[in-house]
């Protein structure tokens, strides 16, 4: 196939950029061409242009790694302290898991790769939760704009279901990962419930919920409010509805829906 | 013609300036350039502000991620969204880079060079022609900076780019800073290089700052445009003899909006100075 040489060269460039073996590429960039089965002329071309090839490796890796360092500073601090951040990043690059042409998707791709592979979670069981919590507000802030859900009203009734705003997330972690910081990146082990949503200005906000409120928000999406409040043993319907009105006013709840009988 | 309203020096619409630009109608910027990948499928406050500006002001679109010279299949869903976006903005054309950005489904998010070979040119021509059929506006291709040739070359960069532009019959987004930077890195005269090129295909010009790292100069978009690059822009505009739009790119170390507007005004002055004689009644326009 006529294009196979061009494709081979492109694969060699990808190998040069993404593969580990820093010392190998530093001493011989032609190794990237050799790995793709390219001939002596191609290997020599890579080798003879060492400074330019190393520039590509540096620039391309920087463009892929910088968003991760920005989005996951606490995770980086945790892994850096154990000398494991670079290894984590290299394992991610080795997996060729960045499949989206949207630059903003690099962070979510990293999160997806952590979830799919379980990388590091035998040593740090909270690692995936920590990464998710670090990116949660960004995901909510940039959730694709969509038409508001139809047939919802603003004031809740006992037979209504809760309809969350499409960007809203109710999440439960086994660790208090929202309280960590770079100087203290290991979270306390305690169940944590968070509500992440966009306010009226479109800015992301984060609230810590009680277990009962988290359960209310999840369960009342699929069964009547009064029934949910009773099943959860909450103090009464009125306080629950007042809370839901507040969350509707703040933007977390799109409205309330009463299914046809 | 729709593109007649695109003259002068525009700016890239960048996230740190969105709020200020959205609230500022008399900014003096004749047009904005936006990257569709950063708008399509996004949401939230910044997205709303970006859309407000794009719906209000003249816009040109410039993509970063379509791998024109690559081998991966097009993302059909993205191209459909892109087509709708281009129509919404009213852009007279859409530009992408003459490069590859991914391999085997893996996105590298870097503008990587194509081999300067006949088969790579044939491949890029076929891909550009195919991409053009999927877009609702004319496609432009931009020349990139490169820091190494990808494999043994059969021709030089100028012949490669000219061959692809002519073969695909597409317009040219000429980045004069990229020509200047490549001239520094590979030791050629930018004006001699440009004199060999099909300047009749130039529909838009990019200009930006760069920085030297050791023996290699990098197209950083992170500094003010230096005088020799401004002079190269003027030389090119004089050769063109027509007021193609110029876009000042600034993507790193982004200054506050006032500083960027001041740099734009300086470039606009240089633009006007060179074009006034050729556009005056009785002036000599060509290209």
PDB file of C-alpha atoms in Angstrom, chain A residues 2-3 5-7 9-11 13-14 18 41-42 45-46 49 51-53 55-56 59-60 63-64 96 98-104 106 141-145 198 200-203, chain B residues 15 37-38 40-45 47-48 65 69-71 78 100 103-115 117 119-120 123 145-152 216 218:
ATOM      1  CA  UNK A   2       1.416   3.341  -1.110  1.00  0.00           C
ATOM      2  CA  UNK A   3       0.605   5.102   2.147  1.00  0.00           C
ATOM      3  CA  UNK A   5       5.450   4.213   4.613  1.00  0.00           C
ATOM      4  CA  UNK A   6       3.783   7.495   5.561  1.00  0.00           C
ATOM      5  CA  UNK A   7       1.660   5.732   8.154  1.00  0.00           C
ATOM      6  CA  UNK A   9       6.498   7.291   9.904  1.00  0.00           C
ATOM      7  CA  UNK A  10       3.492   8.724  11.729  1.00  0.00           C
ATOM      8  CA  UNK A  11       3.441   5.706  14.043  1.00  0.00           C
ATOM      9  CA  UNK A  13       6.520   9.804  15.635  1.00  0.00           C
ATOM     10  CA  UNK A  14       3.736   8.698  18.003  1.00  0.00           C
ATOM     11  CA  UNK A  18       4.355   8.645  23.860  1.00  0.00           C
ATOM     12  CA  UNK A  41      17.056   5.600   5.843  1.00  0.00           C
ATOM     13  CA  UNK A  42      14.116   6.382   8.107  1.00  0.00           C
ATOM     14  CA  UNK A  45      16.582  10.510   9.451  1.00  0.00           C
ATOM     15  CA  UNK A  46      15.237  10.340  13.009  1.00  0.00           C
ATOM     16  CA  UNK A  49      17.581  15.223  13.482  1.00  0.00           C
ATOM     17  CA  UNK A  51      17.411  17.977  18.545  1.00  0.00           C
ATOM     18  CA  UNK A  52      14.252  18.483  16.477  1.00  0.00           C
ATOM     19  CA  UNK A  53      12.893  15.054  17.378  1.00  0.00           C
ATOM     20  CA  UNK A  55      11.747  18.998  20.738  1.00  0.00           C
ATOM     21  CA  UNK A  56       8.685  17.176  19.426  1.00  0.00           C
ATOM     22  CA  UNK A  59       6.344  19.707  23.284  1.00  0.00           C
ATOM     23  CA  UNK A  60       3.836  16.940  22.650  1.00  0.00           C
ATOM     24  CA  UNK A  63       0.641  19.399  25.894  1.00  0.00           C
ATOM     25  CA  UNK A  64      -0.734  16.060  27.097  1.00  0.00           C
ATOM     26  CA  UNK A  96      -3.080   5.345  24.193  1.00  0.00           C
ATOM     27  CA  UNK A  98      -6.624   9.836  24.680  1.00  0.00           C
ATOM     28  CA  UNK A  99      -9.111   9.210  21.885  1.00  0.00           C
ATOM     29  CA  UNK A 100     -10.973  12.517  21.723  1.00  0.00           C
ATOM     30  CA  UNK A 101      -9.937  15.447  19.568  1.00  0.00           C
ATOM     31  CA  UNK A 102     -11.289  17.817  22.220  1.00  0.00           C
ATOM     32  CA  UNK A 103      -8.414  19.032  24.373  1.00  0.00           C
ATOM     33  CA  UNK A 104     -10.746  19.384  27.354  1.00  0.00           C
ATOM     34  CA  UNK A 106      -7.775  14.709  28.307  1.00  0.00           C
ATOM     35  CA  UNK A 141     -19.053  23.535  34.973  1.00  0.00           C
ATOM     36  CA  UNK A 142     -18.490  22.396  31.393  1.00  0.00           C
ATOM     37  CA  UNK A 143     -21.344  19.902  31.072  1.00  0.00           C
ATOM     38  CA  UNK A 144     -22.730  20.395  27.555  1.00  0.00           C
ATOM     39  CA  UNK A 145     -25.524  22.926  27.458  1.00  0.00           C
ATOM     40  CA  UNK A 198     -24.314  24.893  38.209  1.00  0.00           C
ATOM     41  CA  UNK A 200     -27.830  30.586  37.808  1.00  0.00           C
ATOM     42  CA  UNK A 201     -24.628  32.222  36.538  1.00  0.00           C
ATOM     43  CA  UNK A 202     -23.425  28.896  35.161  1.00  0.00           C
ATOM     44  CA  UNK A 203     -20.660  28.541  37.770  1.00  0.00           C
TER      45      UNK A 203
ATOM     46  CA  UNK B  15     -11.100  32.127  27.650  1.00  0.00           C
ATOM     47  CA  UNK B  37     -13.333  22.198  19.222  1.00  0.00           C
ATOM     48  CA  UNK B  38     -13.339  24.480  22.231  1.00  0.00           C
ATOM     49  CA  UNK B  40     -18.761  22.501  20.315  1.00  0.00           C
ATOM     50  CA  UNK B  41     -20.074  20.240  23.080  1.00  0.00           C
ATOM     51  CA  UNK B  42     -19.079  22.644  25.840  1.00  0.00           C
ATOM     52  CA  UNK B  43     -21.341  24.238  28.417  1.00  0.00           C
ATOM     53  CA  UNK B  44     -21.532  26.576  31.376  1.00  0.00           C
ATOM     54  CA  UNK B  45     -20.760  30.203  32.000  1.00  0.00           C
ATOM     55  CA  UNK B  47     -19.483  28.768  26.969  1.00  0.00           C
ATOM     56  CA  UNK B  48     -22.445  31.123  27.185  1.00  0.00           C
ATOM     57  CA  UNK B  65      -7.634  18.696  15.888  1.00  0.00           C
ATOM     58  CA  UNK B  69      -2.724  14.314   6.852  1.00  0.00           C
ATOM     59  CA  UNK B  70      -3.511  11.388   9.140  1.00  0.00           C
ATOM     60  CA  UNK B  71      -5.079   8.011   8.441  1.00  0.00           C
ATOM     61  CA  UNK B  78     -17.998  15.954  15.072  1.00  0.00           C
ATOM     62  CA  UNK B 100      -1.281  15.060  11.377  1.00  0.00           C
ATOM     63  CA  UNK B 103      -2.432   7.837  14.823  1.00  0.00           C
ATOM     64  CA  UNK B 104      -4.449   4.637  15.221  1.00  0.00           C
ATOM     65  CA  UNK B 105      -7.211   6.466  17.073  1.00  0.00           C
ATOM     66  CA  UNK B 106      -4.828   8.007  19.575  1.00  0.00           C
ATOM     67  CA  UNK B 107      -4.970  11.810  19.668  1.00  0.00           C
ATOM     68  CA  UNK B 108      -1.597  13.473  20.213  1.00  0.00           C
ATOM     69  CA  UNK B 109      -2.846  17.074  20.455  1.00  0.00           C
ATOM     70  CA  UNK B 110       0.217  18.383  18.665  1.00  0.00           C
ATOM     71  CA  UNK B 111       0.660  19.645  15.112  1.00  0.00           C
ATOM     72  CA  UNK B 112       3.037  17.037  13.715  1.00  0.00           C
ATOM     73  CA  UNK B 113       4.778  17.261  10.340  1.00  0.00           C
ATOM     74  CA  UNK B 114       3.982  15.180   7.295  1.00  0.00           C
ATOM     75  CA  UNK B 115       6.783  13.582   5.307  1.00  0.00           C
ATOM     76  CA  UNK B 117       7.189  12.961  -0.065  1.00  0.00           C
ATOM     77  CA  UNK B 119       2.918   9.729  -1.424  1.00  0.00           C
ATOM     78  CA  UNK B 120       2.299  11.881   1.662  1.00  0.00           C
ATOM     79  CA  UNK B 123      -2.586  11.278   0.700  1.00  0.00           C
ATOM     80  CA  UNK B 145       6.172  25.182  12.057  1.00  0.00           C
ATOM     81  CA  UNK B 146       8.235  22.015  12.039  1.00  0.00           C
ATOM     82  CA  UNK B 147      11.311  21.131  14.023  1.00  0.00           C
ATOM     83  CA  UNK B 148      12.398  18.050  12.090  1.00  0.00           C
ATOM     84  CA  UNK B 149      11.497  16.473   8.781  1.00  0.00           C
ATOM     85  CA  UNK B 150       9.557  13.248   9.172  1.00  0.00           C
ATOM     86  CA  UNK B 151      11.723  10.717   7.379  1.00  0.00           C
ATOM     87  CA  UNK B 152      13.774  11.216   4.213  1.00  0.00           C
ATOM     88  CA  UNK B 216      15.687  25.693  18.105  1.00  0.00           C
ATOM     89  CA  UNK B 218       9.616  27.398  18.832  1.00  0.00           C
TER      90      UNK B 218
END
